[in-house]
PDB file of C-alpha atoms in Angstrom:
ATOM      1  CA  MET X 290       0.284 -13.157  -9.767  1.00 31.00           C
ATOM      2  CA  VAL X 291       2.861 -12.069 -12.362  1.00 31.00           C
ATOM      3  CA  PHE X 292       4.783  -8.866 -11.876  1.00 33.00           C
ATOM      4  CA  PRO X 293       5.229  -6.831 -15.071  1.00 35.00           C
ATOM      5  CA  ARG X 294       8.411  -5.252 -13.696  1.00 37.00           C
ATOM      6  CA  SER X 295      11.392  -6.743 -11.928  1.00 36.00           C
ATOM      7  CA  ASP X 296      12.571  -3.808  -9.855  1.00 39.00           C
ATOM      8  CA  VAL X 297      12.019  -3.877  -6.116  1.00 42.00           C
ATOM      9  CA  ARG X 298       9.575  -0.985  -5.833  1.00 48.00           C
ATOM     10  CA  ALA X 299       7.423  -2.284  -8.666  1.00 45.00           C
ATOM     11  CA  ALA X 300       7.316  -5.740  -7.108  1.00 44.00           C
ATOM     12  CA  ALA X 301       6.311  -4.322  -3.749  1.00 48.00           C
ATOM     13  CA  ARG X 302       3.562  -2.244  -5.373  1.00 48.00           C
ATOM     14  CA  TRP X 303       2.237  -5.162  -7.361  1.00 44.00           C
ATOM     15  CA  MET X 304       2.254  -7.412  -4.319  1.00 48.00           C
ATOM     16  CA  VAL X 305      -0.635  -5.624  -3.297  1.00 46.00           C
ATOM     17  CA  LEU X 306       0.310  -2.214  -4.353  1.00 44.00           C
ATOM     18  CA  GLY X 307       0.628   7.521   7.217  1.00 32.00           C
ATOM     19  CA  ALA X 308       0.604  10.298   8.435  1.00 29.00           C
ATOM     20  CA  ILE X 309       3.052  13.140   9.060  1.00 26.00           C
ATOM     21  CA  GLY X 310       3.675  15.831  11.590  1.00 28.00           C
ATOM     22  CA  LEU X 311       0.811  15.604  14.089  1.00 27.00           C
ATOM     23  CA  TRP X 312      -0.607  12.743  12.054  1.00 30.00           C
ATOM     24  CA  ALA X 313       2.528  10.560  11.997  1.00 32.00           C
ATOM     25  CA  CYS X 314       1.914   6.854  12.356  1.00 37.00           C
ATOM     26  CA  SER X 315       5.006   6.066  14.360  1.00 34.00           C
ATOM     27  CA  PRO X 316       3.887   5.902  18.016  1.00 36.00           C
ATOM     28  CA  SER X 317       7.163   7.449  19.160  1.00 35.00           C
ATOM     29  CA  ASP X 318       6.515  10.493  16.969  1.00 36.00           C
ATOM     30  CA  ARG X 319       2.953  11.131  18.080  1.00 37.00           C
ATOM     31  CA  PRO X 320       2.062  13.747  20.683  1.00 36.00           C
ATOM     32  CA  ALA X 321       1.214  12.348  24.096  1.00 35.00           C
ATOM     33  CA  THR X 322      -2.341  13.643  23.706  1.00 37.00           C
ATOM     34  CA  MET X 323      -3.032  11.271  20.792  1.00 40.00           C
ATOM     35  CA  ARG X 324      -3.980   7.830  22.032  1.00 49.00           C
ATOM     36  CA  ALA X 325      -5.647   4.848  20.425  1.00 53.00           C
ATOM     37  CA  SER X 326      -9.353   4.884  21.160  1.00 58.00           C
ATOM     38  CA  ASP X 327     -10.793   2.398  23.639  1.00 60.00           C
ATOM     39  CA  THR X 328     -12.970   1.095  20.820  1.00 59.00           C
ATOM     40  CA  THR X 329      -9.969   0.325  18.631  1.00 54.00           C
ATOM     41  CA  ARG X 330      -8.055  -1.366  21.464  1.00 53.00           C
ATOM     42  CA  SER X 331     -11.118  -3.422  22.327  1.00 54.00           C
ATOM     43  CA  ALA X 332     -11.557  -4.503  18.709  1.00 53.00           C
ATOM     44  CA  ILE X 333      -7.955  -5.661  18.494  1.00 47.00           C
ATOM     45  CA  ARG X 334      -8.060  -7.490  21.815  1.00 50.00           C
ATOM     46  CA  GLN X 335     -11.145  -9.307  20.553  1.00 50.00           C
ATOM     47  CA  VAL X 336      -8.879 -10.938  17.967  1.00 45.00           C
ATOM     48  CA  LEU X 337      -7.150 -12.692  20.854  1.00 46.00           C
ATOM     49  CA  VAL X 338     -10.306 -14.497  21.929  1.00 40.00           C
ATOM     50  CA  THR X 339     -12.124 -14.897  18.624  1.00 46.00           C
ATOM     51  CA  ALA X 340     -11.390 -17.646  16.133  1.00 46.00           C
ATOM     52  CA  ASP X 341      -9.805 -15.950  13.114  1.00 80.00           C
ATOM     53  CA  THR X 342      -8.196 -17.098   9.907  1.00 87.00           C
ATOM     54  CA  ASP X 343      -5.822 -15.637   7.367  1.00 91.00           C
ATOM     55  CA  ASP X 344      -6.524 -15.281   3.638  1.00 93.00           C
ATOM     56  CA  PHE X 345      -5.556 -18.938   3.066  1.00 94.00           C
ATOM     57  CA  GLY X 346      -8.142 -20.009   5.645  1.00 92.00           C
ATOM     58  CA  ARG X 347      -5.500 -21.011   8.189  1.00 90.00           C
ATOM     59  CA  ALA X 348      -5.961 -20.267  11.862  1.00 87.00           C
ATOM     60  CA  ILE X 349      -4.046 -17.202  13.020  1.00 85.00           C
ATOM     61  CA  PRO X 350      -1.698 -18.057  15.909  1.00 79.00           C
ATOM     62  CA  LEU X 351      -2.972 -16.489  19.120  1.00 74.00           C
ATOM     63  CA  ASP X 352      -0.053 -17.528  21.339  1.00 80.00           C
ATOM     64  CA  VAL X 353       2.426 -14.644  21.168  1.00 83.00           C
ATOM     65  CA  SER X 354       5.285 -17.025  22.009  1.00 84.00           C
ATOM     66  CA  SER X 355       4.716 -18.744  18.630  1.00 83.00           C
ATOM     67  CA  ALA X 356       5.967 -15.549  16.977  1.00 91.00           C
ATOM     68  CA  GLU X 357       9.345 -15.306  18.689  1.00 93.00           C
ATOM     69  CA  ARG X 358      11.262 -15.580  15.379  1.00 97.00           C
ATOM     70  CA  VAL X 359       9.376 -14.039  12.457  1.00 97.00           C
ATOM     71  CA  VAL X 360      10.240 -14.077   8.764  1.00 98.00           C
ATOM     72  CA  SER X 361       8.055 -11.613   6.862  1.00 98.00           C
ATOM     73  CA  LEU X 362       7.829 -12.101   3.108  1.00 97.00           C
ATOM     74  CA  ASN X 363       5.048  -9.522   2.822  1.00 96.00           C
ATOM     75  CA  PRO X 364       6.320  -5.902   2.506  1.00 95.00           C
ATOM     76  CA  THR X 365       3.195  -4.389   4.057  1.00 96.00           C
ATOM     77  CA  ALA X 366       3.449  -6.723   7.052  1.00 97.00           C
ATOM     78  CA  THR X 367       7.137  -5.912   7.489  1.00 97.00           C
ATOM     79  CA  GLU X 368       6.455  -2.183   7.622  1.00 97.00           C
ATOM     80  CA  ILE X 369       3.605  -2.692  10.068  1.00 98.00           C
ATOM     81  CA  ILE X 370       5.808  -4.819  12.334  1.00 98.00           C
ATOM     82  CA  PHE X 371       8.248  -1.928  12.626  1.00 98.00           C
ATOM     83  CA  ALA X 372       5.427   0.579  13.148  1.00 97.00           C
ATOM     84  CA  ILE X 373       3.989  -1.414  16.064  1.00 97.00           C
ATOM     85  CA  GLY X 374       7.405  -1.803  17.697  1.00 97.00           C
ATOM     86  CA  ALA X 375       7.719  -5.569  17.182  1.00 97.00           C
ATOM     87  CA  GLU X 376      10.773  -5.482  14.923  1.00 97.00           C
ATOM     88  CA  SER X 377      12.924  -7.298  17.496  1.00 97.00           C
ATOM     89  CA  ARG X 378      11.042 -10.470  16.515  1.00 96.00           C
ATOM     90  CA  LEU X 379      12.038 -10.166  12.835  1.00 98.00           C
ATOM     91  CA  VAL X 380      14.827 -12.508  11.756  1.00 98.00           C
ATOM     92  CA  GLY X 381      14.217 -12.344   7.997  1.00 98.00           C
ATOM     93  CA  ARG X 382      12.439 -10.494   5.204  1.00 98.00           C
ATOM     94  CA  SER X 383      11.990 -10.639   1.455  1.00 96.00           C
ATOM     95  CA  ALA X 384      14.267  -8.706  -0.880  1.00 95.00           C
ATOM     96  CA  TRP X 385      11.282  -6.484  -1.700  1.00 91.00           C
ATOM     97  CA  ASP X 386      10.896  -5.179   1.862  1.00 93.00           C
ATOM     98  CA  GLU X 387      12.451  -1.705   1.692  1.00 90.00           C
ATOM     99  CA  PHE X 388      10.402   0.203   4.253  1.00 94.00           C
ATOM    100  CA  PRO X 389      11.160   1.526   6.735  1.00 95.00           C
ATOM    101  CA  PRO X 390      14.881   1.957   5.912  1.00 95.00           C
ATOM    102  CA  ALA X 391      15.754   0.056   9.094  1.00 97.00           C
ATOM    103  CA  ALA X 392      14.212  -3.058   7.517  1.00 96.00           C
ATOM    104  CA  LYS X 393      17.244  -3.344   5.253  1.00 96.00           C
ATOM    105  CA  ALA X 394      19.288  -4.375   8.283  1.00 97.00           C
ATOM    106  CA  VAL X 395      17.178  -7.546   8.569  1.00 97.00           C
ATOM    107  CA  PRO X 396      18.586 -10.471   6.517  1.00 97.00           C
ATOM    108  CA  ALA X 397      16.886 -10.864   3.130  1.00 97.00           C
ATOM    109  CA  VAL X 398      16.033 -14.373   1.934  1.00 96.00           C
ATOM    110  CA  GLY X 399      14.930 -13.690  -1.663  1.00 93.00           C
ATOM    111  CA  ASN X 400      11.588 -13.176  -3.327  1.00 93.00           C
ATOM    112  CA  GLY X 401       8.254 -12.853  -1.574  1.00 95.00           C
ATOM    113  CA  ILE X 402       6.508 -14.875  -4.292  1.00 96.00           C
ATOM    114  CA  ARG X 403       7.498 -18.549  -4.576  1.00 97.00           C
ATOM    115  CA  PRO X 404      10.113 -18.059  -1.859  1.00 97.00           C
ATOM    116  CA  ASN X 405      13.151 -20.246  -1.281  1.00 97.00           C
ATOM    117  CA  VAL X 406      11.720 -22.466   1.449  1.00 97.00           C
ATOM    118  CA  GLU X 407      15.100 -23.881   2.480  1.00 97.00           C
ATOM    119  CA  ALA X 408      16.608 -20.396   2.848  1.00 97.00           C
ATOM    120  CA  VAL X 409      13.700 -19.307   5.027  1.00 98.00           C
ATOM    121  CA  LEU X 410      13.853 -22.427   7.200  1.00 98.00           C
ATOM    122  CA  GLY X 411      17.580 -21.818   7.616  1.00 98.00           C
ATOM    123  CA  LEU X 412      16.673 -18.816   9.774  1.00 98.00           C
ATOM    124  CA  LYS X 413      14.796 -21.144  12.160  1.00 98.00           C
ATOM    125  CA  PRO X 414      11.549 -19.130  12.139  1.00 97.00           C
ATOM    126  CA  THR X 415       8.614 -19.903  14.376  1.00 96.00           C
ATOM    127  CA  LEU X 416       6.261 -17.812  12.190  1.00 96.00           C
ATOM    128  CA  VAL X 417       6.375 -16.941   8.473  1.00 97.00           C
ATOM    129  CA  ILE X 418       4.172 -14.178   7.064  1.00 97.00           C
ATOM    130  CA  LEU X 419       3.360 -14.542   3.374  1.00 97.00           C
ATOM    131  CA  TYR X 420       1.572 -12.564   0.706  1.00 96.00           C
ATOM    132  CA  ALA X 421      -1.667 -14.428  -0.045  1.00 96.00           C
ATOM    133  CA  THR X 422      -1.354 -15.430  -3.672  1.00 95.00           C
ATOM    134  CA  ALA X 423      -1.883 -18.868  -5.204  1.00 96.00           C
ATOM    135  CA  ASP X 424       1.831 -18.993  -6.016  1.00 97.00           C
ATOM    136  CA  ASN X 425       2.589 -19.048  -2.277  1.00 97.00           C
ATOM    137  CA  ARG X 426       0.273 -21.865  -1.205  1.00 97.00           C
ATOM    138  CA  SER X 427       2.878 -24.563  -1.775  1.00 97.00           C
ATOM    139  CA  ALA X 428       5.368 -22.619   0.358  1.00 97.00           C
ATOM    140  CA  ALA X 429       2.792 -22.275   3.138  1.00 97.00           C
ATOM    141  CA  ASP X 430       2.218 -26.023   3.009  1.00 97.00           C
ATOM    142  CA  ALA X 431       5.968 -26.675   3.139  1.00 98.00           C
ATOM    143  CA  PHE X 432       6.413 -24.458   6.196  1.00 97.00           C
ATOM    144  CA  THR X 433       3.498 -26.199   7.911  1.00 95.00           C
ATOM    145  CA  ARG X 434       5.033 -29.608   7.246  1.00 97.00           C
ATOM    146  CA  ALA X 435       8.249 -28.302   8.792  1.00 97.00           C
ATOM    147  CA  GLY X 436       6.351 -27.323  11.940  1.00 95.00           C
ATOM    148  CA  VAL X 437       6.434 -23.571  11.267  1.00 96.00           C
ATOM    149  CA  ARG X 438       3.260 -21.489  11.650  1.00 94.00           C
ATOM    150  CA  THR X 439       2.270 -19.297   8.705  1.00 95.00           C
ATOM    151  CA  MET X 440      -0.004 -16.326   8.119  1.00 95.00           C
ATOM    152  CA  ALA X 441      -0.857 -15.172   4.592  1.00 96.00           C
ATOM    153  CA  PHE X 442      -2.538 -11.868   3.785  1.00 95.00           C
ATOM    154  CA  ARG X 443      -3.500  -9.971   0.663  1.00 93.00           C
ATOM    155  CA  VAL X 444      -3.649  -6.183   0.944  1.00 93.00           C
ATOM    156  CA  ASP X 445      -5.391  -4.555  -2.014  1.00 93.00           C
ATOM    157  CA  HIS X 446      -7.673  -2.243  -0.004  1.00 96.00           C
ATOM    158  CA  ILE X 447      -7.338   0.201   2.876  1.00 97.00           C
ATOM    159  CA  ALA X 448      -9.631  -1.917   5.054  1.00 96.00           C
ATOM    160  CA  GLN X 449      -7.339  -4.909   4.520  1.00 95.00           C
ATOM    161  CA  PHE X 450      -4.391  -2.877   5.803  1.00 97.00           C
ATOM    162  CA  MET X 451      -6.377  -2.014   8.932  1.00 96.00           C
ATOM    163  CA  THR X 452      -7.297  -5.661   9.477  1.00 94.00           C
ATOM    164  CA  LEU X 453      -3.726  -6.848   8.954  1.00 95.00           C
ATOM    165  CA  THR X 454      -2.434  -4.282  11.464  1.00 96.00           C
ATOM    166  CA  ARG X 455      -4.920  -5.507  14.069  1.00 94.00           C
ATOM    167  CA  ARG X 456      -4.065  -9.145  13.421  1.00 92.00           C
ATOM    168  CA  LEU X 457      -0.324  -8.532  13.658  1.00 94.00           C
ATOM    169  CA  GLY X 458      -0.819  -6.545  16.856  1.00 94.00           C
ATOM    170  CA  ALA X 459      -2.651  -9.513  18.349  1.00 90.00           C
ATOM    171  CA  ALA X 460      -0.183 -12.131  17.113  1.00 91.00           C
ATOM    172  CA  LEU X 461       2.940 -10.193  18.143  1.00 93.00           C
ATOM    173  CA  GLY X 462       1.815  -8.878  21.512  1.00 92.00           C
ATOM    174  CA  ALA X 463       1.534  -5.267  20.389  1.00 94.00           C
ATOM    175  CA  VAL X 464      -2.208  -4.611  20.664  1.00 94.00           C
ATOM    176  CA  ASP X 465      -1.957  -1.015  21.897  1.00 95.00           C
ATOM    177  CA  ARG X 466       0.707  -0.025  19.359  1.00 96.00           C
ATOM    178  CA  ALA X 467      -1.366  -1.564  16.568  1.00 97.00           C
ATOM    179  CA  ALA X 468      -4.392   0.408  17.748  1.00 96.00           C
ATOM    180  CA  THR X 469      -2.315   3.580  17.651  1.00 97.00           C
ATOM    181  CA  VAL X 470      -1.298   2.942  14.027  1.00 97.00           C
ATOM    182  CA  VAL X 471      -4.876   2.168  12.967  1.00 97.00           C
ATOM    183  CA  ASP X 472      -6.223   5.277  14.688  1.00 97.00           C
ATOM    184  CA  SER X 473      -3.517   7.531  13.266  1.00 96.00           C
ATOM    185  CA  VAL X 474      -4.050   6.435   9.665  1.00 97.00           C
ATOM    186  CA  THR X 475      -7.831   6.515  10.074  1.00 97.00           C
ATOM    187  CA  ARG X 476      -7.794  10.067  11.455  1.00 97.00           C
ATOM    188  CA  THR X 477      -5.571  11.357   8.665  1.00 97.00           C
ATOM    189  CA  LEU X 478      -7.721   9.797   5.959  1.00 98.00           C
ATOM    190  CA  ALA X 479     -10.835  11.211   7.623  1.00 97.00           C
ATOM    191  CA  ARG X 480      -9.344  14.683   7.771  1.00 97.00           C
ATOM    192  CA  VAL X 481      -8.346  14.623   4.088  1.00 97.00           C
ATOM    193  CA  ARG X 482     -11.810  13.401   3.127  1.00 97.00           C
ATOM    194  CA  GLU X 483     -13.478  16.114   5.196  1.00 97.00           C
ATOM    195  CA  VAL X 484     -11.386  18.902   3.657  1.00 97.00           C
ATOM    196  CA  THR X 485     -11.880  17.711   0.061  1.00 97.00           C
ATOM    197  CA  ARG X 486     -15.613  17.141   0.474  1.00 95.00           C
ATOM    198  CA  GLY X 487     -17.402  19.647  -1.730  1.00 90.00           C
ATOM    199  CA  ALA X 488     -14.323  20.492  -3.815  1.00 93.00           C
ATOM    200  CA  SER X 489     -14.547  20.184  -7.582  1.00 93.00           C
ATOM    201  CA  VAL X 490     -13.842  16.579  -8.529  1.00 92.00           C
ATOM    202  CA  ARG X 491     -10.820  16.074 -10.787  1.00 95.00           C
ATOM    203  CA  THR X 492     -10.957  13.044 -13.071  1.00 98.00           C
ATOM    204  CA  VAL X 493      -7.721  11.104 -13.465  1.00 98.00           C
ATOM    205  CA  VAL X 494      -6.146   8.104 -15.111  1.00 98.00           C
ATOM    206  CA  TRP X 495      -3.244   6.412 -13.358  1.00 98.00           C
ATOM    207  CA  PRO X 496      -1.163   4.235 -15.725  1.00 96.00           C
ATOM    208  CA  LEU X 497       0.933   1.677 -13.837  1.00 94.00           C
ATOM    209  CA  TRP X 498       2.634   0.018 -16.778  1.00 91.00           C
ATOM    210  CA  GLN X 499       3.283   0.840 -20.410  1.00 87.00           C
ATOM    211  CA  GLN X 500       3.284  -2.375 -22.468  1.00 88.00           C
ATOM    212  CA  PRO X 501       0.512  -3.308 -22.285  1.00 94.00           C
ATOM    213  CA  VAL X 502      -0.970  -0.188 -20.753  1.00 95.00           C
ATOM    214  CA  MET X 503      -2.259  -1.097 -17.287  1.00 97.00           C
ATOM    215  CA  VAL X 504      -4.124   1.410 -15.152  1.00 98.00           C
ATOM    216  CA  VAL X 505      -5.421   1.683 -11.606  1.00 97.00           C
ATOM    217  CA  GLY X 506      -8.819   0.009 -11.419  1.00 97.00           C
ATOM    218  CA  GLY X 507     -11.592  -0.029  -8.864  1.00 97.00           C
ATOM    219  CA  GLY X 508     -10.062  -2.949  -6.971  1.00 95.00           C
ATOM    220  CA  SER X 509      -7.017  -0.993  -5.800  1.00 96.00           C
ATOM    221  CA  TYR X 510      -6.306   1.013  -2.661  1.00 97.00           C
ATOM    222  CA  LEU X 511      -5.065   3.710  -5.061  1.00 98.00           C
ATOM    223  CA  ASP X 512      -8.607   4.092  -6.369  1.00 98.00           C
ATOM    224  CA  GLU X 513      -9.783   4.533  -2.767  1.00 98.00           C
ATOM    225  CA  LEU X 514      -7.090   7.118  -2.070  1.00 98.00           C
ATOM    226  CA  LEU X 515      -8.112   9.097  -5.139  1.00 98.00           C
ATOM    227  CA  GLU X 516     -11.707   9.252  -3.935  1.00 97.00           C
ATOM    228  CA  ILE X 517     -10.604  10.384  -0.459  1.00 98.00           C
ATOM    229  CA  ALA X 518      -8.369  13.048  -2.035  1.00 97.00           C
ATOM    230  CA  GLY X 519     -11.190  14.538  -4.101  1.00 97.00           C
ATOM    231  CA  GLY X 520     -10.455  12.796  -7.381  1.00 97.00           C
ATOM    232  CA  ARG X 521     -12.320  10.331  -9.551  1.00 98.00           C
ATOM    233  CA  ASN X 522     -10.601   7.455 -11.273  1.00 98.00           C
ATOM    234  CA  VAL X 523     -12.034   7.163 -14.792  1.00 98.00           C
ATOM    235  CA  PHE X 524     -11.473   3.384 -14.578  1.00 98.00           C
ATOM    236  CA  HIS X 525     -13.206   2.987 -11.213  1.00 98.00           C
ATOM    237  CA  ASP X 526     -15.832   0.805 -12.878  1.00 98.00           C
ATOM    238  CA  LEU X 527     -13.292  -1.911 -13.737  1.00 97.00           C
ATOM    239  CA  ALA X 528     -13.028  -4.339 -10.833  1.00 95.00           C
ATOM    240  CA  PRO X 529      -9.394  -5.547 -11.031  1.00 95.00           C
ATOM    241  CA  PRO X 530      -6.689  -3.549  -9.218  1.00 94.00           C
ATOM    242  CA  SER X 531      -4.734  -3.043 -12.461  1.00 95.00           C
ATOM    243  CA  PRO X 532      -6.750  -3.755 -15.630  1.00 97.00           C
ATOM    244  CA  VAL X 533      -5.371  -3.418 -19.155  1.00 97.00           C
ATOM    245  CA  ALA X 534      -6.723  -0.370 -21.009  1.00 97.00           C
ATOM    246  CA  SER X 535      -6.257   0.767 -24.597  1.00 96.00           C
ATOM    247  CA  LEU X 536      -5.160   4.296 -25.428  1.00 96.00           C
ATOM    248  CA  GLU X 537      -8.391   4.682 -27.357  1.00 97.00           C
ATOM    249  CA  GLU X 538     -10.397   3.896 -24.229  1.00 98.00           C
ATOM    250  CA  ILE X 539      -8.318   6.286 -22.111  1.00 98.00           C
ATOM    251  CA  ALA X 540      -8.913   9.028 -24.671  1.00 98.00           C
ATOM    252  CA  ARG X 541     -12.629   8.255 -24.752  1.00 98.00           C
ATOM    253  CA  ARG X 542     -12.912   8.520 -20.955  1.00 98.00           C
ATOM    254  CA  ASN X 543     -11.125  11.881 -21.236  1.00 98.00           C
ATOM    255  CA  PRO X 544      -9.457  12.325 -17.808  1.00 98.00           C
ATOM    256  CA  ASP X 545      -8.480  15.790 -16.613  1.00 97.00           C
ATOM    257  CA  TRP X 546      -5.131  14.587 -15.262  1.00 97.00           C
ATOM    258  CA  ILE X 547      -2.616  11.766 -15.680  1.00 98.00           C
ATOM    259  CA  ILE X 548      -0.804  10.480 -12.596  1.00 97.00           C
ATOM    260  CA  THR X 549       2.550   8.952 -13.420  1.00 94.00           C
ATOM    261  CA  SER X 550       6.269   8.913 -12.643  1.00 90.00           C
ATOM    262  CA  VAL X 551       8.855  11.253 -14.141  1.00 91.00           C
ATOM    263  CA  LYS X 552      10.228   8.373 -16.212  1.00 90.00           C
ATOM    264  CA  SER X 553       6.833   7.306 -17.538  1.00 91.00           C
ATOM    265  CA  ARG X 554       5.898  10.901 -18.378  1.00 94.00           C
ATOM    266  CA  LYS X 555       9.010  11.122 -20.549  1.00 94.00           C
ATOM    267  CA  ILE X 556       8.014   7.918 -22.338  1.00 92.00           C
ATOM    268  CA  MET X 557       4.432   9.069 -22.911  1.00 94.00           C
ATOM    269  CA  ARG X 558       5.578  12.447 -24.212  1.00 94.00           C
ATOM    270  CA  SER X 559       7.856  10.693 -26.712  1.00 94.00           C
ATOM    271  CA  GLN X 560       5.126   8.434 -28.120  1.00 94.00           C
ATOM    272  CA  PRO X 561       2.795  10.159 -30.620  1.00 95.00           C
ATOM    273  CA  GLN X 562      -0.092   7.775 -29.892  1.00 95.00           C
ATOM    274  CA  TRP X 563      -0.448   9.190 -26.384  1.00 96.00           C
ATOM    275  CA  ARG X 564      -1.425  12.552 -27.877  1.00 96.00           C
ATOM    276  CA  ALA X 565      -4.854  11.080 -28.487  1.00 96.00           C
ATOM    277  CA  VAL X 566      -5.395  11.735 -24.760  1.00 97.00           C
ATOM    278  CA  ARG X 567      -6.399  15.348 -24.071  1.00 97.00           C
ATOM    279  CA  ALA X 568      -4.550  15.489 -20.736  1.00 97.00           C
ATOM    280  CA  VAL X 569      -1.298  14.650 -22.553  1.00 96.00           C
ATOM    281  CA  ARG X 570      -1.869  17.355 -25.135  1.00 96.00           C
ATOM    282  CA  ASP X 571      -2.691  19.855 -22.385  1.00 96.00           C
ATOM    283  CA  ASN X 572       0.323  18.820 -20.283  1.00 96.00           C
ATOM    284  CA  GLN X 573      -1.866  17.911 -17.308  1.00 96.00           C
ATOM    285  CA  TRP X 574       0.449  15.728 -15.219  1.00 97.00           C
ATOM    286  CA  ILE X 575       0.574  14.798 -11.550  1.00 96.00           C
ATOM    287  CA  ILE X 576       3.930  13.233 -10.709  1.00 94.00           C
ATOM    288  CA  ASP X 577       3.667  10.218  -8.456  1.00 90.00           C
ATOM    289  CA  ASP X 578       6.097   9.598  -5.589  1.00 90.00           C
ATOM    290  CA  PRO X 579       6.192   5.777  -5.298  1.00 89.00           C
ATOM    291  CA  ASP X 580       7.874   5.995  -1.891  1.00 89.00           C
ATOM    292  CA  VAL X 581       4.579   7.434  -0.635  1.00 92.00           C
ATOM    293  CA  THR X 582       1.861   5.920  -2.850  1.00 92.00           C
ATOM    294  CA  GLY X 583       3.530   2.659  -3.827  1.00 89.00           C
ATOM    295  CA  ARG X 584       2.250   0.474  -1.020  1.00 90.00           C
ATOM    296  CA  PRO X 585      -0.895   0.142   1.125  1.00 94.00           C
ATOM    297  CA  SER X 586       0.828   0.480   4.461  1.00 95.00           C
ATOM    298  CA  VAL X 587       1.440   2.925   7.289  1.00 96.00           C
ATOM    299  CA  VAL X 588       1.909   5.752   4.754  1.00 95.00           C
ATOM    300  CA  LEU X 589      -1.690   5.632   3.504  1.00 97.00           C
ATOM    301  CA  GLY X 590      -2.578   8.873   5.279  1.00 97.00           C
ATOM    302  CA  MET X 591       0.488  10.533   3.818  1.00 95.00           C
ATOM    303  CA  ALA X 592      -0.412   9.271   0.342  1.00 96.00           C
ATOM    304  CA  ALA X 593      -3.939  10.684   0.579  1.00 97.00           C
ATOM    305  CA  THR X 594      -2.480  13.991   1.736  1.00 96.00           C
ATOM    306  CA  GLU X 595      -0.045  14.177  -1.189  1.00 95.00           C
ATOM    307  CA  LEU X 596      -2.763  13.356  -3.711  1.00 96.00           C
ATOM    308  CA  ALA X 597      -5.136  15.937  -2.225  1.00 97.00           C
ATOM    309  CA  HIS X 598      -2.488  18.662  -2.437  1.00 96.00           C
ATOM    310  CA  ALA X 599      -1.772  17.736  -6.058  1.00 95.00           C
ATOM    311  CA  LEU X 600      -5.433  17.596  -7.086  1.00 96.00           C
ATOM    312  CA  HIS X 601      -6.598  20.572  -5.004  1.00 96.00           C
ATOM    313  CA  PRO X 602      -3.775  23.078  -4.425  1.00 94.00           C
ATOM    314  CA  GLU X 603      -6.450  25.668  -3.682  1.00 95.00           C
ATOM    315  CA  LEU X 604      -7.176  23.910  -0.372  1.00 94.00           C
ATOM    316  CA  GLY X 605      -3.698  24.773   0.873  1.00 90.00           C
ATOM    317  CA  THR X 606      -3.240  24.798   4.624  1.00 91.00           C
ATOM    318  CA  ARG X 607      -6.659  23.272   5.251  1.00 93.00           C
ATOM    319  CA  LEU X 608      -5.032  19.961   4.349  1.00 93.00           C
ATOM    320  CA  PRO X 609      -2.387  18.235   6.485  1.00 92.00           C
ATOM    321  CA  PRO X 610       1.097  19.414   5.458  1.00 89.00           C
ATOM    322  CA  ARG X 611       2.955  17.652   2.674  1.00 86.00           C
ATOM    323  CA  HIS X 612       5.691  15.220   3.602  1.00 75.00           C
ATOM    324  CA  ARG X 613       8.119  16.497   0.975  1.00 66.00           C
ATOM    325  CA  ALA X 614       8.316  18.731  -2.078  1.00 62.00           C
ATOM    326  CA  ALA X 615       6.320  17.404  -5.002  1.00 60.00           C
ATOM    327  CA  PRO X 616       8.398  15.587  -7.675  1.00 63.00           C
ATOM    328  CA  ARG X 617       8.812  17.344 -11.002  1.00 66.00           C
TER     329      ARG X 617
END
């Protein structure tokens, strides 16, 4: 996988690419009346007694003691580890792991893709968590030769986030906390879907990169979030998470709205060729907050909520409350 941008947030988004108030994912923030369902706890415990493998086909360690010193080079995994209360096991992270803010106190050992194996081994880990890309297979092999267990996961879809949370809960001795996170995100997504069901569908295009123009495709969790929020991605039919698309094709598919950052909106407004797209001419913008939508992690419920408010302001208080004021 090649990242088209070098900044930290872009890298974290491309490595793949929550709830608030009563729907918060942090177990310490949830009301006492909200508990992980017995079904969810049972499903996670089953991981402890069922042979399971990671996305490299390697057996997932089932002995919690093998995860006493964890280096996570997968931003989604790092955030989950904090959410399930297992952060005391973390001794290292990648430079891309920015969430939650407390993660920045954990020593960084460089990139999450093609990591510095010697730097990671210098932290004396007993478990290394990788992002499952072909560029990381050699690192996984090197850690194995050094006697260090590895787990590698790819998280492009919401279901993959749920599975990773369950697996980490099993591997790190935090089954109940993992169940709480899964239930909280699931309930928030279900509530957003229920409220937006029957609302007028807004069609959108979501450019992720400018040169070449790359958009959200059907293989991305962002496409799934749009559907939950009552939108329709005009590039849903393209299987990759971030396919290249010409401006002519975007104009032909004629989206109602463009989702983008403040910076990218300024660029698109300054380039005459973008005026071929009706939504640009009509000034139909939804400003993305990458702190919320930029990763498929414990903030998925929050991201769906933000998108639903932006696409369907008429639904108002029927939706969960927004986390913060919308960017302009």
